[in-house]
PDB file of C-alpha atoms in Angstrom:
ATOM      1  CA  UNK G   4     -19.729  10.724  11.690  1.00  0.00           C
ATOM      2  CA  UNK G   5     -20.689   7.427  12.689  1.00  0.00           C
ATOM      3  CA  UNK G   6     -22.081   5.837  15.765  1.00  0.00           C
ATOM      4  CA  UNK G   7     -19.051   5.001  18.003  1.00  0.00           C
ATOM      5  CA  UNK G   8     -19.581   3.281  21.461  1.00  0.00           C
ATOM      6  CA  UNK G   9     -17.525   4.000  24.573  1.00  0.00           C
ATOM      7  CA  UNK G  10     -15.221   0.481  23.845  1.00  0.00           C
ATOM      8  CA  UNK G  11     -11.734   0.205  22.698  1.00  0.00           C
ATOM      9  CA  UNK G  12     -11.777  -2.210  19.788  1.00  0.00           C
ATOM     10  CA  UNK G  13      -7.848  -1.969  19.717  1.00  0.00           C
ATOM     11  CA  UNK G  14      -5.662  -0.996  22.593  1.00  0.00           C
ATOM     12  CA  UNK G  15      -2.311  -0.583  21.957  1.00  0.00           C
ATOM     13  CA  UNK G  16      -0.256  -0.067  25.393  1.00  0.00           C
ATOM     14  CA  UNK G  17       3.413   0.742  25.429  1.00  0.00           C
ATOM     15  CA  UNK G  18       4.350  -0.259  21.781  1.00  0.00           C
ATOM     16  CA  UNK G  19       7.981  -0.254  20.572  1.00  0.00           C
ATOM     17  CA  UNK G  20       9.244  -1.870  17.891  1.00  0.00           C
ATOM     18  CA  UNK G  21      13.198  -2.295  16.976  1.00  0.00           C
ATOM     19  CA  UNK G  22      15.081  -3.191  14.086  1.00  0.00           C
ATOM     20  CA  UNK G  23      18.091  -4.096  15.327  1.00  0.00           C
ATOM     21  CA  UNK G  24      19.398  -0.400  16.957  1.00  0.00           C
ATOM     22  CA  UNK G  25      17.151   1.274  14.802  1.00  0.00           C
ATOM     23  CA  UNK G  26      14.013   2.344  17.036  1.00  0.00           C
ATOM     24  CA  UNK G  27      10.570   2.375  14.685  1.00  0.00           C
ATOM     25  CA  UNK G  28       7.930   2.603  17.771  1.00  0.00           C
ATOM     26  CA  UNK G  29       8.842   4.256  20.785  1.00  0.00           C
ATOM     27  CA  UNK G  30       6.178   3.802  23.653  1.00  0.00           C
ATOM     28  CA  UNK G  31       3.246   4.042  21.240  1.00  0.00           C
ATOM     29  CA  UNK G  32      -0.152   4.230  23.228  1.00  0.00           C
ATOM     30  CA  UNK G  33      -3.216   4.021  21.183  1.00  0.00           C
ATOM     31  CA  UNK G  34      -7.316   3.439  21.504  1.00  0.00           C
ATOM     32  CA  UNK G  35      -9.734   3.240  18.992  1.00  0.00           C
ATOM     33  CA  UNK G  36     -13.221   2.206  19.666  1.00  0.00           C
ATOM     34  CA  UNK G  37     -15.777   0.544  18.010  1.00  0.00           C
ATOM     35  CA  UNK G  38     -17.084   2.227  15.265  1.00  0.00           C
ATOM     36  CA  UNK G  39     -14.123   5.085  14.698  1.00  0.00           C
ATOM     37  CA  UNK G  40     -12.217   5.695  11.733  1.00  0.00           C
ATOM     38  CA  UNK G  41      -8.592   6.156  12.373  1.00  0.00           C
ATOM     39  CA  UNK G  42      -6.400   8.006  10.280  1.00  0.00           C
ATOM     40  CA  UNK G  43      -2.561   7.682  10.947  1.00  0.00           C
ATOM     41  CA  UNK G  44      -0.652  10.026   9.043  1.00  0.00           C
ATOM     42  CA  UNK G  45       3.244  11.157   9.245  1.00  0.00           C
ATOM     43  CA  UNK G  46       6.350  11.560   6.875  1.00  0.00           C
ATOM     44  CA  UNK G  47       7.735   8.731   5.916  1.00  0.00           C
ATOM     45  CA  UNK G  48       9.858   6.893   7.871  1.00  0.00           C
ATOM     46  CA  UNK G  49       7.344   7.477  11.012  1.00  0.00           C
ATOM     47  CA  UNK G  50       6.301   4.148  11.536  1.00  0.00           C
ATOM     48  CA  UNK G  51       2.927   4.282  10.463  1.00  0.00           C
ATOM     49  CA  UNK G  52       2.862   0.882   8.250  1.00  0.00           C
ATOM     50  CA  UNK G  53       4.814  -1.058  11.062  1.00  0.00           C
ATOM     51  CA  UNK G  54       2.093  -0.092  13.782  1.00  0.00           C
ATOM     52  CA  UNK G  55      -0.438  -1.264  11.320  1.00  0.00           C
ATOM     53  CA  UNK G  56       1.335  -4.526  10.890  1.00  0.00           C
ATOM     54  CA  UNK G  57       1.811  -5.040  14.656  1.00  0.00           C
ATOM     55  CA  UNK G  58      -1.895  -4.868  15.526  1.00  0.00           C
ATOM     56  CA  UNK G  59      -2.715  -7.789  13.229  1.00  0.00           C
ATOM     57  CA  UNK G  60       1.231  -9.392  13.945  1.00  0.00           C
ATOM     58  CA  UNK G  61       2.395  -9.454  10.920  1.00  0.00           C
ATOM     59  CA  UNK G  62       5.178  -7.551  13.184  1.00  0.00           C
ATOM     60  CA  UNK G  63       6.103  -8.852  16.600  1.00  0.00           C
ATOM     61  CA  UNK G  64       6.539  -5.974  19.161  1.00  0.00           C
ATOM     62  CA  UNK G  65       9.874  -5.951  20.988  1.00  0.00           C
ATOM     63  CA  UNK G  66       7.929  -4.577  24.276  1.00  0.00           C
ATOM     64  CA  UNK G  67       4.220  -3.563  24.649  1.00  0.00           C
ATOM     65  CA  UNK G  68       0.876  -5.121  23.972  1.00  0.00           C
ATOM     66  CA  UNK G  69      -2.117  -4.977  21.601  1.00  0.00           C
ATOM     67  CA  UNK G  70      -5.782  -5.972  22.481  1.00  0.00           C
ATOM     68  CA  UNK G  71      -8.279  -6.462  20.381  1.00  0.00           C
ATOM     69  CA  UNK G  72     -12.374  -6.875  21.740  1.00  0.00           C
ATOM     70  CA  UNK G  73      -9.747  -6.794  25.516  1.00  0.00           C
ATOM     71  CA  UNK G  74      -8.440  -9.954  23.831  1.00  0.00           C
ATOM     72  CA  UNK G  75      -4.741  -9.548  23.880  1.00  0.00           C
ATOM     73  CA  UNK G  76      -2.501 -10.607  21.078  1.00  0.00           C
ATOM     74  CA  UNK G  77      -0.136 -13.915  21.624  1.00  0.00           C
ATOM     75  CA  UNK G  78       2.133 -14.630  19.421  1.00  0.00           C
ATOM     76  CA  UNK G  79       1.137 -18.131  18.870  1.00  0.00           C
ATOM     77  CA  UNK G  80       0.093 -19.557  15.312  1.00  0.00           C
ATOM     78  CA  UNK G  81      -4.037 -20.711  16.550  1.00  0.00           C
ATOM     79  CA  UNK G  82      -3.906 -16.995  18.325  1.00  0.00           C
ATOM     80  CA  UNK G  83      -2.921 -14.975  15.612  1.00  0.00           C
ATOM     81  CA  UNK G  84      -4.917 -17.263  13.086  1.00  0.00           C
ATOM     82  CA  UNK G  85      -7.976 -16.793  15.277  1.00  0.00           C
ATOM     83  CA  UNK G  86      -7.436 -12.931  15.421  1.00  0.00           C
ATOM     84  CA  UNK G  87      -6.910 -12.415  12.041  1.00  0.00           C
ATOM     85  CA  UNK G  88     -10.341 -14.132  11.206  1.00  0.00           C
ATOM     86  CA  UNK G  89     -11.804 -10.805  12.640  1.00  0.00           C
ATOM     87  CA  UNK G  90      -9.174  -8.415  11.245  1.00  0.00           C
ATOM     88  CA  UNK G  91      -8.932  -7.556   7.420  1.00  0.00           C
ATOM     89  CA  UNK G  92      -6.087  -6.140   5.983  1.00  0.00           C
ATOM     90  CA  UNK G  93      -5.555  -3.784   2.748  1.00  0.00           C
ATOM     91  CA  UNK G  94      -1.930  -3.277   1.526  1.00  0.00           C
ATOM     92  CA  UNK G  95      -0.323  -0.897  -0.778  1.00  0.00           C
ATOM     93  CA  UNK G  96      -0.269  -3.672  -3.561  1.00  0.00           C
ATOM     94  CA  UNK G  97      -3.220  -6.012  -4.512  1.00  0.00           C
ATOM     95  CA  UNK G  98      -1.608  -9.340  -3.601  1.00  0.00           C
ATOM     96  CA  UNK G  99      -4.363 -10.574  -5.701  1.00  0.00           C
ATOM     97  CA  UNK G 100      -3.952 -14.597  -7.138  1.00  0.00           C
ATOM     98  CA  UNK G 101      -3.178 -13.931 -10.737  1.00  0.00           C
ATOM     99  CA  UNK G 102      -4.599 -17.118 -11.872  1.00  0.00           C
ATOM    100  CA  UNK G 103      -7.859 -16.693 -10.178  1.00  0.00           C
ATOM    101  CA  UNK G 104     -10.697 -14.895 -11.241  1.00  0.00           C
ATOM    102  CA  UNK G 105     -12.255 -11.403  -9.139  1.00  0.00           C
ATOM    103  CA  UNK G 106     -14.777 -14.212  -7.584  1.00  0.00           C
ATOM    104  CA  UNK G 107     -12.129 -16.927  -6.772  1.00  0.00           C
ATOM    105  CA  UNK G 108      -9.945 -14.393  -5.282  1.00  0.00           C
ATOM    106  CA  UNK G 109     -12.396 -13.563  -2.658  1.00  0.00           C
ATOM    107  CA  UNK G 110     -14.105 -17.093  -2.469  1.00  0.00           C
ATOM    108  CA  UNK G 111     -11.034 -18.599  -1.650  1.00  0.00           C
ATOM    109  CA  UNK G 112     -10.353 -17.254   1.430  1.00  0.00           C
ATOM    110  CA  UNK G 113     -13.428 -17.978   3.151  1.00  0.00           C
ATOM    111  CA  UNK G 114     -13.594 -21.454   1.995  1.00  0.00           C
ATOM    112  CA  UNK G 115      -9.987 -22.428   3.292  1.00  0.00           C
ATOM    113  CA  UNK G 116     -10.169 -20.030   6.690  1.00  0.00           C
ATOM    114  CA  UNK G 117     -13.262 -19.764   7.324  1.00  0.00           C
ATOM    115  CA  UNK G 118     -14.737 -22.725   6.671  1.00  0.00           C
ATOM    116  CA  UNK G 119     -17.543 -22.108   4.562  1.00  0.00           C
ATOM    117  CA  UNK G 120     -19.339 -24.006   1.753  1.00  0.00           C
ATOM    118  CA  UNK G 121     -18.335 -22.961  -1.839  1.00  0.00           C
ATOM    119  CA  UNK G 122     -21.833 -22.159  -2.729  1.00  0.00           C
ATOM    120  CA  UNK G 123     -21.634 -19.760   0.593  1.00  0.00           C
ATOM    121  CA  UNK G 124     -18.593 -18.325   0.142  1.00  0.00           C
ATOM    122  CA  UNK G 125     -19.021 -17.969  -4.133  1.00  0.00           C
ATOM    123  CA  UNK G 126     -22.465 -16.205  -3.020  1.00  0.00           C
ATOM    124  CA  UNK G 127     -21.468 -13.722  -0.539  1.00  0.00           C
ATOM    125  CA  UNK G 128     -18.427 -13.161  -3.048  1.00  0.00           C
ATOM    126  CA  UNK G 129     -21.134 -12.320  -5.795  1.00  0.00           C
ATOM    127  CA  UNK G 130     -22.918  -9.849  -3.187  1.00  0.00           C
ATOM    128  CA  UNK G 131     -19.518  -7.891  -2.285  1.00  0.00           C
ATOM    129  CA  UNK G 132     -18.489  -7.438  -6.161  1.00  0.00           C
ATOM    130  CA  UNK G 133     -21.574  -5.689  -6.696  1.00  0.00           C
ATOM    131  CA  UNK G 134     -20.872  -4.178  -3.121  1.00  0.00           C
ATOM    132  CA  UNK G 135     -17.886  -2.485  -4.326  1.00  0.00           C
ATOM    133  CA  UNK G 136     -19.065  -1.684  -7.481  1.00  0.00           C
ATOM    134  CA  UNK G 137     -17.716  -4.337  -9.577  1.00  0.00           C
ATOM    135  CA  UNK G 138     -20.695  -7.071 -10.238  1.00  0.00           C
ATOM    136  CA  UNK G 139     -19.700  -7.103 -13.399  1.00  0.00           C
ATOM    137  CA  UNK G 140     -16.272  -8.166 -13.226  1.00  0.00           C
ATOM    138  CA  UNK G 141     -16.711 -11.151 -11.312  1.00  0.00           C
ATOM    139  CA  UNK G 142     -15.038 -13.684 -13.756  1.00  0.00           C
ATOM    140  CA  UNK G 143     -12.305 -11.138 -14.757  1.00  0.00           C
ATOM    141  CA  UNK G 144      -8.750 -12.224 -14.082  1.00  0.00           C
ATOM    142  CA  UNK G 145      -6.686  -9.284 -12.493  1.00  0.00           C
ATOM    143  CA  UNK G 146      -4.537  -8.772 -15.217  1.00  0.00           C
ATOM    144  CA  UNK G 147      -8.107  -7.627 -17.163  1.00  0.00           C
ATOM    145  CA  UNK G 148      -8.943  -5.140 -14.441  1.00  0.00           C
ATOM    146  CA  UNK G 149      -7.784  -1.485 -13.701  1.00  0.00           C
ATOM    147  CA  UNK G 150      -5.684  -0.586 -10.202  1.00  0.00           C
ATOM    148  CA  UNK G 151      -8.239   0.788  -9.074  1.00  0.00           C
ATOM    149  CA  UNK G 152     -10.738  -2.247  -9.781  1.00  0.00           C
ATOM    150  CA  UNK G 153      -8.046  -4.431  -8.527  1.00  0.00           C
ATOM    151  CA  UNK G 154      -7.829  -2.284  -4.742  1.00  0.00           C
ATOM    152  CA  UNK G 155     -11.450  -3.013  -4.618  1.00  0.00           C
ATOM    153  CA  UNK G 156     -11.233  -6.765  -4.887  1.00  0.00           C
ATOM    154  CA  UNK G 157      -9.211  -6.911  -2.382  1.00  0.00           C
ATOM    155  CA  UNK G 158     -11.355  -4.717   0.141  1.00  0.00           C
ATOM    156  CA  UNK G 159     -14.099  -7.453  -0.990  1.00  0.00           C
ATOM    157  CA  UNK G 160     -11.787  -9.920   0.010  1.00  0.00           C
ATOM    158  CA  UNK G 161     -11.128  -8.870   3.203  1.00  0.00           C
ATOM    159  CA  UNK G 162     -14.659  -7.895   4.110  1.00  0.00           C
ATOM    160  CA  UNK G 163     -15.423 -11.515   3.038  1.00  0.00           C
ATOM    161  CA  UNK G 164     -14.136 -12.742   5.955  1.00  0.00           C
ATOM    162  CA  UNK G 165     -16.858 -10.523   8.124  1.00  0.00           C
ATOM    163  CA  UNK G 166     -14.119  -8.349  10.250  1.00  0.00           C
ATOM    164  CA  UNK G 167     -15.174  -6.169  12.955  1.00  0.00           C
ATOM    165  CA  UNK G 168     -11.917  -4.506  12.378  1.00  0.00           C
ATOM    166  CA  UNK G 169     -10.446  -3.064   8.797  1.00  0.00           C
ATOM    167  CA  UNK G 170      -6.557  -2.024   8.396  1.00  0.00           C
ATOM    168  CA  UNK G 171      -5.606  -0.299   5.331  1.00  0.00           C
ATOM    169  CA  UNK G 172      -1.980   0.868   4.622  1.00  0.00           C
ATOM    170  CA  UNK G 173      -1.879   2.997   2.268  1.00  0.00           C
ATOM    171  CA  UNK G 174      -4.291   1.577  -0.336  1.00  0.00           C
ATOM    172  CA  UNK G 175      -4.689   4.052  -2.704  1.00  0.00           C
ATOM    173  CA  UNK G 176      -0.629   4.986  -3.166  1.00  0.00           C
ATOM    174  CA  UNK G 177       0.277   2.400  -5.829  1.00  0.00           C
ATOM    175  CA  UNK G 178      -2.959   3.878  -7.907  1.00  0.00           C
ATOM    176  CA  UNK G 179      -2.867   6.449 -10.578  1.00  0.00           C
ATOM    177  CA  UNK G 180      -4.669   9.425  -9.284  1.00  0.00           C
ATOM    178  CA  UNK G 181      -7.377   9.042 -11.365  1.00  0.00           C
ATOM    179  CA  UNK G 182      -8.883   6.069  -9.470  1.00  0.00           C
ATOM    180  CA  UNK G 183      -7.733   6.869  -6.110  1.00  0.00           C
ATOM    181  CA  UNK G 184     -11.021   8.421  -5.464  1.00  0.00           C
ATOM    182  CA  UNK G 185     -13.228   5.447  -6.143  1.00  0.00           C
ATOM    183  CA  UNK G 186     -10.929   3.244  -4.031  1.00  0.00           C
ATOM    184  CA  UNK G 187     -11.759   6.264  -1.283  1.00  0.00           C
ATOM    185  CA  UNK G 188     -15.420   6.051  -2.393  1.00  0.00           C
ATOM    186  CA  UNK G 189     -15.957   2.358  -1.025  1.00  0.00           C
ATOM    187  CA  UNK G 190     -13.767   3.394   2.262  1.00  0.00           C
ATOM    188  CA  UNK G 191     -16.010   6.722   2.934  1.00  0.00           C
ATOM    189  CA  UNK G 192     -19.735   4.082   2.528  1.00  0.00           C
ATOM    190  CA  UNK G 193     -17.434   1.388   4.728  1.00  0.00           C
ATOM    191  CA  UNK G 194     -17.163   4.349   7.054  1.00  0.00           C
ATOM    192  CA  UNK G 195     -20.573   5.332   6.994  1.00  0.00           C
ATOM    193  CA  UNK G 196     -21.349   1.714   7.959  1.00  0.00           C
ATOM    194  CA  UNK G 197     -19.890   1.646  10.692  1.00  0.00           C
ATOM    195  CA  UNK G 198     -16.902  -0.254  10.451  1.00  0.00           C
ATOM    196  CA  UNK G 199     -14.000   0.172  12.856  1.00  0.00           C
ATOM    197  CA  UNK G 200     -11.083   1.153  10.395  1.00  0.00           C
ATOM    198  CA  UNK G 201      -7.462   2.630  11.126  1.00  0.00           C
ATOM    199  CA  UNK G 202      -5.948   4.078   7.583  1.00  0.00           C
ATOM    200  CA  UNK G 203      -2.411   4.524   6.873  1.00  0.00           C
ATOM    201  CA  UNK G 204      -2.768   7.373   4.540  1.00  0.00           C
ATOM    202  CA  UNK G 205      -1.593  10.721   2.769  1.00  0.00           C
ATOM    203  CA  UNK G 206      -4.680  11.288   1.662  1.00  0.00           C
ATOM    204  CA  UNK G 207      -5.695  14.760   3.547  1.00  0.00           C
ATOM    205  CA  UNK G 208      -8.973  15.075   2.092  1.00  0.00           C
ATOM    206  CA  UNK G 209      -9.991  11.783   3.267  1.00  0.00           C
ATOM    207  CA  UNK G 210      -8.493  12.323   6.842  1.00  0.00           C
ATOM    208  CA  UNK G 211     -10.712  15.404   7.111  1.00  0.00           C
ATOM    209  CA  UNK G 212     -14.043  14.049   5.268  1.00  0.00           C
ATOM    210  CA  UNK G 213     -13.731  10.753   7.344  1.00  0.00           C
ATOM    211  CA  UNK G 214     -11.076  10.503  10.082  1.00  0.00           C
ATOM    212  CA  UNK G 215     -12.869  10.183  13.593  1.00  0.00           C
ATOM    213  CA  UNK G 216      -9.685  10.603  15.141  1.00  0.00           C
ATOM    214  CA  UNK G 217      -6.259  12.047  13.180  1.00  0.00           C
ATOM    215  CA  UNK G 218      -2.943  10.591  14.422  1.00  0.00           C
ATOM    216  CA  UNK G 219       0.156  12.094  13.672  1.00  0.00           C
ATOM    217  CA  UNK G 220       3.405   9.851  13.978  1.00  0.00           C
ATOM    218  CA  UNK G 221       7.019  11.273  13.382  1.00  0.00           C
ATOM    219  CA  UNK G 222      10.183   9.262  14.571  1.00  0.00           C
ATOM    220  CA  UNK G 223       8.518   6.725  15.717  1.00  0.00           C
ATOM    221  CA  UNK G 224       6.033   8.265  18.693  1.00  0.00           C
ATOM    222  CA  UNK G 225       2.579  10.439  18.537  1.00  0.00           C
ATOM    223  CA  UNK G 226       3.313  13.980  17.912  1.00  0.00           C
ATOM    224  CA  UNK G 227      -0.263  14.390  18.339  1.00  0.00           C
ATOM    225  CA  UNK G 228      -3.463  13.426  17.994  1.00  0.00           C
ATOM    226  CA  UNK G 229      -7.084  14.367  18.101  1.00  0.00           C
ATOM    227  CA  UNK G 230     -10.053  14.994  16.119  1.00  0.00           C
ATOM    228  CA  UNK G 231      -9.475  15.797  12.630  1.00  0.00           C
ATOM    229  CA  UNK G 232     -10.637  19.773  12.537  1.00  0.00           C
ATOM    230  CA  UNK G 233      -7.805  20.309  15.667  1.00  0.00           C
ATOM    231  CA  UNK G 234      -5.082  18.403  14.478  1.00  0.00           C
ATOM    232  CA  UNK G 235      -5.244  19.275  10.921  1.00  0.00           C
ATOM    233  CA  UNK G 236      -6.516  22.705  10.934  1.00  0.00           C
ATOM    234  CA  UNK G 237      -5.161  23.945  14.430  1.00  0.00           C
ATOM    235  CA  UNK G 238      -2.090  21.447  15.530  1.00  0.00           C
ATOM    236  CA  UNK G 239      -0.387  22.337  18.897  1.00  0.00           C
ATOM    237  CA  UNK G 240       2.920  20.665  18.054  1.00  0.00           C
ATOM    238  CA  UNK G 241       5.863  22.446  16.312  1.00  0.00           C
ATOM    239  CA  UNK G 242       5.832  18.801  14.723  1.00  0.00           C
ATOM    240  CA  UNK G 243       2.633  18.926  13.486  1.00  0.00           C
ATOM    241  CA  UNK G 244       2.759  22.004  11.770  1.00  0.00           C
ATOM    242  CA  UNK G 245       5.913  21.563  10.224  1.00  0.00           C
ATOM    243  CA  UNK G 246       4.556  18.612   8.660  1.00  0.00           C
ATOM    244  CA  UNK G 247       1.334  20.050   7.744  1.00  0.00           C
ATOM    245  CA  UNK G 248       2.733  23.169   6.332  1.00  0.00           C
ATOM    246  CA  UNK G 249       5.153  20.789   4.391  1.00  0.00           C
ATOM    247  CA  UNK G 250       2.292  19.088   2.910  1.00  0.00           C
ATOM    248  CA  UNK G 251       0.592  22.372   1.720  1.00  0.00           C
ATOM    249  CA  UNK G 252       3.678  23.870   0.579  1.00  0.00           C
ATOM    250  CA  UNK G 253       4.070  20.050  -1.873  1.00  0.00           C
ATOM    251  CA  UNK G 254       0.739  20.403  -2.641  1.00  0.00           C
TER     252      UNK G 254
END
């Protein structure tokens, strides 16, 4: 496990999100400390991805607050852009620009958003491609890369902005099973390096091995949370036991 300090990198208080009459998040409170890996698990429709999107302002809370390093998230363009310079997000779909090479995909945001020089951005992109094991793919276009390679480029692109926090929304769910491991390995290495991470995943082995904090969401609320050896191996709530037993049966 990584070194975790006592300061919350993310503090969510009373988070409620409604789409019309549908309550997707219902008064959720959550803290993730600097250096911590928090894994969100739960059934489909539980609100996991919505919570992640609310952390970086892609969805606006109906009520409640999100703070990152003590700064409250405001829904103004300047505030959102400043926050996103420090928060990287990796989605299920890779969202790479098909007309740009792997290197160019990683370079672009550094120049446009981060205001880095092209040479500095290029050097950082090249180093990050080696970091995720794709140094030889710098000049390859997304169409020439496997799904796992594309997702690793997407991770490198997020890391290029030097984030304090990384958000992963089911980053392996669109991959063939044999490609899942290469993406999870990069995420394990990030965790070992002390990156603060919030990960939505169905990969229970990853949660068990890497998470410091497992959060089980069900019906828009936290049903149970704690260290993986408690939540996954000795859950206290009926809801958690039901979800985990179904996972074992399906597996």
